[in-house]
Short mmCIF file of C-alpha atoms in Angstrom, two decimals:
data_model
loop_
_atom_site.label_atom_id
_atom_site.label_comp_id
_atom_site.label_asym_id
_atom_site.label_seq_id
_atom_site.Cartn_x
_atom_site.Cartn_y
_atom_site.Cartn_z
CA UNK A 19 -20.83 13.03 5.38
CA UNK A 20 -20.15 10.83 2.35
CA UNK A 21 -21.75 7.39 2.38
CA UNK A 22 -20.98 4.48 0.08
CA UNK A 23 -23.58 1.72 -0.11
CA UNK A 24 -22.91 -1.93 -0.97
CA UNK A 25 -25.88 -4.09 -1.90
CA UNK A 26 -24.96 -7.74 -2.05
CA UNK A 27 -28.29 -9.49 -2.27
CA UNK A 28 -30.97 -9.66 -4.95
CA UNK A 29 -34.31 -7.83 -4.95
CA UNK A 30 -37.60 -9.34 -3.76
CA UNK A 31 -36.15 -12.57 -2.33
CA UNK A 32 -34.21 -10.66 0.33
CA UNK A 33 -35.00 -7.40 2.09
CA UNK A 34 -31.48 -6.03 1.59
CA UNK A 35 -32.23 -3.88 -1.48
CA UNK A 36 -35.29 -2.43 0.31
CA UNK A 37 -33.35 -1.64 3.48
CA UNK A 38 -30.58 -0.03 1.44
CA UNK A 39 -33.12 2.07 -0.46
CA UNK A 40 -34.74 3.34 2.74
CA UNK A 41 -31.35 4.05 4.31
CA UNK A 42 -30.23 5.93 1.20
CA UNK A 43 -33.37 8.07 1.09
CA UNK A 44 -33.06 8.89 4.80
CA UNK A 45 -29.39 9.81 4.38
CA UNK A 46 -30.14 12.15 1.49
CA UNK A 47 -32.98 13.70 3.48
CA UNK A 48 -30.58 14.32 6.38
CA UNK A 49 -28.25 16.20 4.04
CA UNK A 50 -25.61 13.51 3.57
CA UNK A 51 -24.03 12.64 0.23
CA UNK A 52 -24.45 9.21 -1.29
CA UNK A 53 -21.40 8.93 -3.47
CA UNK A 54 -22.06 5.59 -4.98
CA UNK A 55 -24.16 2.47 -4.63
CA UNK A 56 -22.34 -0.71 -5.64
CA UNK A 57 -24.37 -3.78 -6.59
CA UNK A 58 -22.61 -7.10 -6.05
CA UNK A 59 -23.48 -10.82 -5.87
CA UNK A 60 -27.22 -11.22 -6.69
CA UNK A 61 -27.59 -7.51 -5.93
CA UNK A 62 -26.80 -6.87 -9.59
CA UNK A 63 -30.31 -8.09 -10.42
CA UNK A 64 -31.75 -4.85 -9.05
CA UNK A 65 -30.46 -3.16 -12.22
CA UNK A 66 -32.46 -5.01 -14.87
CA UNK A 67 -35.04 -2.88 -16.62
CA UNK A 68 -36.95 -6.03 -17.63
CA UNK A 69 -38.39 -6.78 -14.20
CA UNK A 70 -42.15 -6.31 -13.96
CA UNK A 71 -43.33 -6.56 -10.35
CA UNK A 72 -47.12 -6.62 -9.80
CA UNK A 73 -48.63 -3.13 -9.94
CA UNK A 74 -49.50 -3.04 -6.24
CA UNK A 75 -45.88 -3.78 -5.27
CA UNK A 76 -42.88 -1.47 -5.13
CA UNK A 77 -40.62 -1.43 -8.16
CA UNK A 78 -37.10 -1.46 -6.76
CA UNK A 79 -35.33 -0.83 -10.05
CA UNK A 80 -37.47 2.23 -10.77
CA UNK A 81 -36.97 3.59 -7.28
CA UNK A 82 -33.20 3.31 -7.58
CA UNK A 83 -33.23 4.79 -11.09
CA UNK A 84 -35.22 7.74 -9.71
CA UNK A 85 -32.56 8.33 -7.03
CA UNK A 86 -29.89 8.40 -9.73
CA UNK A 87 -31.92 10.90 -11.75
CA UNK A 88 -33.04 13.15 -8.91
CA UNK A 89 -29.94 13.10 -6.70
CA UNK A 90 -27.11 12.05 -8.99
CA UNK A 91 -26.47 8.82 -7.10
CA UNK A 92 -23.92 6.72 -9.02
CA UNK A 93 -25.37 3.21 -9.41
CA UNK A 94 -22.62 0.75 -10.29
CA UNK A 95 -23.18 -2.89 -11.13
CA UNK A 96 -20.22 -5.24 -10.77
CA UNK A 97 -19.28 -6.55 -14.21
CA UNK A 98 -18.04 -9.97 -13.07
CA UNK A 99 -21.14 -10.62 -10.96
CA UNK A 100 -23.38 -9.22 -13.73
CA UNK A 101 -21.92 -11.41 -16.45
CA UNK A 102 -22.47 -14.53 -14.36
CA UNK A 103 -26.11 -13.56 -13.92
CA UNK A 104 -27.05 -12.25 -17.38
CA UNK A 105 -26.95 -8.49 -16.82
CA UNK A 106 -25.51 -6.65 -19.82
CA UNK A 107 -25.33 -3.11 -21.07
CA UNK A 108 -25.36 -2.26 -24.77
CA UNK A 109 -21.58 -2.26 -25.21
CA UNK A 110 -21.08 -5.46 -23.31
CA UNK A 111 -23.86 -7.20 -25.24
CA UNK A 112 -22.16 -6.24 -28.51
CA UNK A 113 -18.73 -7.25 -27.27
CA UNK A 114 -20.00 -10.65 -26.11
CA UNK A 115 -22.14 -11.22 -29.21
CA UNK A 116 -25.42 -11.28 -27.27
CA UNK A 117 -28.72 -10.28 -28.86
CA UNK A 118 -30.06 -8.12 -26.02
CA UNK A 119 -29.14 -5.89 -23.13
CA UNK A 120 -31.11 -5.14 -19.99
CA UNK A 121 -29.51 -2.41 -17.88
CA UNK A 122 -31.94 0.16 -16.50
CA UNK A 123 -31.54 3.94 -16.65
CA UNK A 124 -29.13 5.38 -14.14
CA UNK A 125 -27.18 2.12 -13.69
CA UNK A 126 -23.75 1.49 -15.19
CA UNK A 127 -21.59 -1.59 -15.34
CA UNK A 128 -18.03 -1.40 -14.11
CA UNK A 129 -15.33 -3.32 -12.28
CA UNK A 130 -14.81 -4.30 -8.67
CA UNK A 131 -12.25 -1.52 -8.39
CA UNK A 132 -15.20 0.83 -8.07
CA UNK A 133 -16.14 -0.89 -4.82
CA UNK A 134 -12.64 -0.48 -3.37
CA UNK A 135 -12.55 3.13 -4.56
CA UNK A 136 -15.89 3.71 -2.85
CA UNK A 137 -14.39 2.34 0.38
CA UNK A 138 -11.43 4.69 0.07
CA UNK A 139 -13.37 7.82 -0.86
CA UNK A 140 -16.45 7.54 1.35
CA UNK A 141 -16.51 8.34 5.07
CA UNK A 142 -18.70 5.33 5.80
CA UNK A 143 -19.35 2.16 3.84
CA UNK A 144 -22.69 0.54 4.58
CA UNK A 145 -23.34 -3.06 3.53
CA UNK A 146 -26.78 -4.52 2.95
CA UNK A 147 -26.85 -8.22 2.16
CA UNK A 148 -27.95 -11.55 3.50
CA UNK B 26 -6.64 9.09 -4.33
CA UNK B 27 -3.79 6.60 -4.07
CA UNK B 28 -2.26 8.67 -1.26
CA UNK B 29 -5.04 7.64 1.10
CA UNK B 30 -4.18 4.39 2.81
CA UNK B 31 -7.06 2.92 4.72
CA UNK B 32 -7.25 -0.20 6.81
CA UNK B 33 -9.51 -2.65 5.00
CA UNK B 34 -10.75 -5.77 6.73
CA UNK B 35 -12.47 -8.50 4.74
CA UNK B 36 -14.62 -10.56 7.09
CA UNK B 37 -15.22 -14.14 5.96
CA UNK B 38 -17.88 -15.97 7.93
CA UNK B 39 -19.30 -18.30 5.29
CA UNK B 40 -18.25 -21.70 3.97
CA UNK B 41 -17.24 -22.14 0.33
CA UNK B 42 -19.31 -23.78 -2.48
CA UNK B 43 -22.75 -23.87 -0.80
CA UNK B 44 -23.01 -20.19 -1.67
CA UNK B 45 -20.89 -17.91 -3.84
CA UNK B 46 -19.95 -15.43 -1.10
CA UNK B 47 -16.50 -16.89 -0.37
CA UNK B 48 -15.48 -16.85 -4.04
CA UNK B 49 -16.81 -13.38 -4.75
CA UNK B 50 -15.16 -12.09 -1.57
CA UNK B 51 -11.84 -13.47 -2.79
CA UNK B 52 -12.38 -11.73 -6.13
CA UNK B 53 -12.74 -8.40 -4.31
CA UNK B 54 -9.56 -9.06 -2.33
CA UNK B 55 -7.60 -9.78 -5.53
CA UNK B 56 -8.85 -6.65 -7.30
CA UNK B 57 -8.48 -4.59 -4.15
CA UNK B 58 -4.82 -5.55 -3.84
CA UNK B 59 -4.01 -3.18 -6.72
CA UNK B 60 -5.11 -0.22 -4.61
CA UNK B 61 -2.22 -0.47 -2.11
CA UNK B 62 -4.36 -0.30 0.99
CA UNK B 63 -3.59 -1.90 4.35
CA UNK B 64 -5.47 -5.16 3.88
CA UNK B 65 -6.32 -7.86 6.42
CA UNK B 66 -8.58 -10.89 6.06
CA UNK B 67 -10.53 -12.33 8.97
CA UNK B 68 -11.78 -15.91 8.97
CA UNK B 69 -14.25 -16.84 11.68
CA UNK B 70 -17.38 -18.93 12.11
CA UNK B 71 -17.91 -21.05 8.95
CA UNK B 72 -15.39 -18.83 7.15
CA UNK B 73 -12.60 -21.02 8.52
CA UNK B 74 -13.80 -23.79 6.17
CA UNK B 75 -12.59 -21.67 3.23
CA UNK B 76 -8.97 -22.41 4.14
CA UNK B 77 -9.08 -26.16 4.71
CA UNK B 78 -6.78 -28.55 2.84
CA UNK B 79 -7.87 -31.17 0.38
CA UNK B 80 -10.77 -29.43 -1.35
CA UNK B 81 -11.68 -31.21 -4.58
CA UNK B 82 -14.72 -29.96 -6.49
CA UNK B 83 -14.43 -32.23 -9.55
CA UNK B 84 -17.65 -34.07 -8.78
CA UNK B 85 -19.81 -31.01 -8.06
CA UNK B 86 -18.97 -29.09 -11.21
CA UNK B 87 -17.95 -25.95 -9.36
CA UNK B 88 -14.56 -24.27 -9.73
CA UNK B 89 -12.15 -25.13 -6.91
CA UNK B 90 -10.85 -21.75 -5.83
CA UNK B 91 -8.94 -22.90 -2.76
CA UNK B 92 -5.55 -22.77 -4.60
CA UNK B 93 -6.19 -19.05 -5.15
CA UNK B 94 -5.57 -18.40 -1.44
CA UNK B 95 -1.99 -19.55 -2.01
CA UNK B 96 -1.55 -16.75 -4.56
CA UNK B 97 -2.55 -14.02 -2.11
CA UNK B 98 1.06 -13.59 -0.95
CA UNK B 99 2.06 -12.58 -4.50
CA UNK B 100 -0.58 -9.85 -4.30
CA UNK B 101 0.95 -8.62 -1.05
CA UNK B 102 -2.06 -9.81 0.91
CA UNK B 103 -0.16 -11.31 3.81
CA UNK B 104 -2.37 -10.98 6.88
CA UNK B 105 -4.94 -13.75 7.18
CA UNK B 106 -6.32 -13.90 10.71
CA UNK B 107 -8.08 -17.14 11.65
CA UNK B 108 -10.06 -17.38 14.87
CA UNK B 109 -8.96 -20.16 17.20
CA UNK B 110 -12.37 -20.66 18.82
CA UNK B 111 -14.08 -20.97 15.43
CA UNK B 112 -11.64 -23.72 14.46
CA UNK B 113 -12.11 -25.55 17.78
CA UNK B 114 -15.92 -25.34 17.61
CA UNK B 115 -15.73 -27.12 14.27
CA UNK B 116 -13.30 -29.80 15.41
CA UNK B 117 -10.48 -28.25 13.39
CA UNK B 118 -6.95 -27.17 14.21
CA UNK B 119 -4.34 -25.15 12.34
CA UNK B 120 -3.07 -28.43 10.82
CA UNK B 121 -6.30 -28.75 8.85
CA UNK B 122 -5.61 -25.51 7.01
CA UNK B 123 -3.59 -24.95 3.86
CA UNK B 124 -0.09 -23.69 4.37
CA UNK B 125 -0.05 -20.13 3.05
CA UNK B 126 3.14 -18.12 2.80
CA UNK B 127 4.44 -14.81 1.49
CA UNK B 128 7.95 -13.70 0.57
CA UNK B 129 9.36 -10.89 2.65
CA UNK B 130 11.36 -8.64 0.30
CA UNK B 131 12.95 -6.88 3.28
CA UNK B 132 14.23 -10.16 4.70
CA UNK B 133 16.00 -11.71 1.70
CA UNK B 134 12.70 -13.03 0.35
CA UNK B 135 12.26 -15.34 3.30
CA UNK B 136 9.00 -17.29 3.19
CA UNK B 137 6.76 -16.35 6.09
CA UNK B 138 3.38 -17.76 7.09
CA UNK B 139 0.35 -15.65 6.12
CA UNK B 140 -2.08 -17.38 8.47
CA UNK B 141 -2.11 -16.06 11.99
CA UNK B 142 -4.26 -17.87 14.52
CA UNK B 143 -5.76 -15.43 17.00
CA UNK B 144 -8.31 -15.79 19.77
CA UNK B 145 -11.76 -14.22 19.90
CA UNK B 146 -10.66 -11.26 22.02
CA UNK B 147 -7.90 -10.44 19.54
CA UNK B 148 -10.38 -10.84 16.67
CA UNK B 149 -12.72 -8.32 18.31
CA UNK B 150 -9.82 -5.87 18.64
CA UNK B 151 -8.83 -6.41 15.01
CA UNK B 152 -12.40 -5.67 13.89
CA UNK B 153 -12.58 -2.51 15.99
CA UNK B 154 -9.35 -1.12 14.59
CA UNK B 155 -10.30 -0.65 10.90
CA UNK B 156 -11.37 2.07 8.51
CA UNK B 157 -13.49 -0.14 6.26
CA UNK B 158 -15.04 -3.53 6.99
CA UNK B 159 -16.24 -5.52 4.00
CA UNK B 160 -18.38 -8.56 4.71
CA UNK B 161 -20.26 -10.66 2.19
CA UNK C 30 -13.24 4.49 17.89
CA UNK C 31 -16.68 2.92 17.97
CA UNK C 32 -18.47 0.65 15.56
CA UNK C 33 -22.07 0.31 14.41
CA UNK C 34 -22.83 -3.38 13.95
CA UNK C 35 -25.91 -4.36 11.99
CA UNK C 36 -27.49 -7.80 12.31
CA UNK C 37 -30.23 -8.81 9.90
CA UNK C 38 -30.77 -12.48 10.80
CA UNK C 39 -33.13 -14.11 13.24
CA UNK C 40 -30.99 -15.61 16.03
CA UNK C 41 -33.19 -18.70 15.87
CA UNK C 42 -32.07 -19.39 12.29
CA UNK C 43 -28.37 -18.53 12.34
CA UNK C 44 -25.65 -17.81 14.89
CA UNK C 45 -24.98 -14.37 13.40
CA UNK C 46 -26.30 -12.39 16.39
CA UNK C 47 -24.40 -14.65 18.81
CA UNK C 48 -21.19 -14.15 16.86
CA UNK C 49 -21.74 -10.39 16.73
CA UNK C 50 -22.35 -10.27 20.50
CA UNK C 51 -19.07 -12.15 21.02
CA UNK C 52 -17.05 -9.71 18.89
CA UNK C 53 -18.34 -6.25 19.84
CA UNK C 54 -16.25 -3.83 21.85
CA UNK C 55 -17.56 -1.84 24.80
CA UNK C 56 -19.21 1.36 23.64
CA UNK C 57 -20.25 -0.08 20.26
CA UNK C 58 -23.82 -0.13 18.99
CA UNK C 59 -25.71 -3.14 17.62
CA UNK C 60 -28.63 -2.28 15.38
CA UNK C 61 -31.05 -5.13 14.74
CA UNK C 62 -32.67 -4.83 11.32
CA UNK C 63 -34.85 -7.03 9.07
CA UNK C 64 -35.25 -10.49 10.69
CA UNK C 65 -32.61 -9.40 13.20
CA UNK C 66 -35.34 -7.65 15.21
CA UNK C 67 -36.57 -11.05 16.46
CA UNK C 68 -33.41 -11.08 18.58
CA UNK C 69 -34.73 -8.11 20.57
CA UNK C 70 -37.77 -9.93 21.95
CA UNK C 71 -38.06 -10.63 25.66
CA UNK C 72 -38.76 -14.13 26.92
CA UNK C 73 -36.91 -15.97 24.14
CA UNK C 74 -34.07 -18.47 24.48
CA UNK C 75 -31.73 -15.71 23.28
CA UNK C 76 -32.92 -13.06 25.72
CA UNK C 77 -30.38 -13.77 28.49
CA UNK C 78 -27.44 -13.58 26.10
CA UNK C 79 -28.71 -10.31 24.62
CA UNK C 80 -29.63 -8.80 27.99
CA UNK C 81 -26.14 -9.51 29.32
CA UNK C 82 -24.68 -7.25 26.63
CA UNK C 83 -27.04 -4.30 27.07
CA UNK C 84 -24.75 -2.75 29.69
CA UNK C 85 -21.55 -2.70 27.64
CA UNK C 86 -23.05 -1.93 24.24
CA UNK C 87 -26.10 -0.08 23.02
CA UNK C 88 -28.61 -2.46 21.41
CA UNK C 89 -31.26 -0.91 19.22
CA UNK C 90 -34.02 -2.38 17.05
CA UNK C 91 -35.24 -0.80 13.82
CA UNK C 92 -38.88 0.15 14.46
CA UNK C 93 -40.15 -0.15 10.85
CA UNK C 94 -38.91 -3.76 10.77
CA UNK C 95 -40.54 -4.46 14.15
CA UNK C 96 -43.87 -3.01 13.02
CA UNK C 97 -43.76 -5.02 9.81
CA UNK C 98 -43.43 -8.17 11.92
CA UNK C 99 -46.06 -7.22 14.47
CA UNK C 100 -43.65 -6.71 17.34
CA UNK C 101 -44.77 -4.06 19.84
CA UNK C 102 -42.22 -2.11 21.80
CA UNK C 103 -43.47 -3.59 25.07
CA UNK C 104 -42.33 -7.03 23.86
CA UNK C 105 -38.68 -5.94 23.77
CA UNK C 106 -35.96 -6.86 26.23
CA UNK C 107 -35.54 -4.13 28.82
CA UNK C 108 -32.68 -1.86 27.84
CA UNK C 109 -33.21 -2.21 24.11
CA UNK C 110 -34.30 0.99 22.39
CA UNK C 111 -35.80 1.53 18.97
CA UNK C 112 -35.10 3.91 16.13
CA UNK C 113 -36.26 4.70 12.59
CA UNK C 114 -34.30 5.05 9.34
CA UNK C 115 -33.32 8.64 10.18
CA UNK C 116 -31.90 7.31 13.44
CA UNK C 117 -30.13 4.52 11.55
CA UNK C 118 -28.39 7.16 9.41
CA UNK C 119 -27.42 9.15 12.53
CA UNK C 120 -25.95 6.02 14.13
CA UNK C 121 -23.94 5.28 11.00
CA UNK C 122 -22.59 8.84 10.96
CA UNK C 123 -21.91 8.97 14.71
CA UNK C 124 -19.90 5.74 14.83
CA UNK C 125 -16.50 5.63 13.12
CA UNK C 126 -17.07 2.35 11.33
CA UNK C 127 -19.93 0.14 10.15
CA UNK C 128 -19.80 -3.63 10.24
CA UNK C 129 -22.62 -5.63 8.68
CA UNK C 130 -23.03 -9.14 10.13
CA UNK C 131 -24.60 -11.10 7.30
#
């Protein structure tokens, strides 16, 4: 079965990104496909490579990046939500005249259409938020 | 892809301005309209506050997005279900809500109301009868 | 058609669980996750409302979230079962639709 995952809350403050990660790992283990994970609202903050959680804590960004690398999970960050919150990839930073970018490996920035498309193409859409 | 038509329900249970959920939900609805799906919006609990008249955000520095609901008809988003009990619990009635209309091409562009007041039982049925539920 | 509802809020902080209970259809499943698991505890002011629904719908609490919060299974309302993340995935696959109450 094809699952789409929507994460609509930021990391560390809320448990949503943790719950989504555990659900995603369990789904892959059970042989399901995770087509796409869409990060919206403060959820976009999961995708910054500049976060440095204490060493004895989980690193949510790295765990998601690893899922993209190992299982080809498509990690999409909403561009409108990302721009509000200071998440930029290299192209967007150039286009907006900003001096830095911060998107982590395995994440890409795209439009809200990707969320709707995920709803159309997946068998089940799971939302994790607050 | 465009041949698949799914029933999408956007569930709105949060008030505007205190958090961004109402605005960013509306942004999804507007973008989603381009995908020609069968779209309905549900307003219940504090979500009914999104549709009230007379919102004026000048003094809080936040964009007033309540006029955007009036544009939904132009995007062919014409089914806005508002729960009667949620209104009553908050001391509101249909008269407190904005008047939202859409033009029916098949009926000589007659203006028809987009807001449909339904009771809790009907809301539960609406929720059960969907392919995708998006809640923020 | 059946729906998996997830509730992640403590019923003592928000009315999310109450609203979910009022909008489920018979045969649906409610999965309590994160702070939602507090709604599964026996003896609380919410217990009667939750218990009344355990006949028409299946109410399940996510065990990892219970353990994290120090809630033993014997503290749960009778009729509420528990599951793990693998069970969560199965529930999502088995039901036709997922509805997250946030």
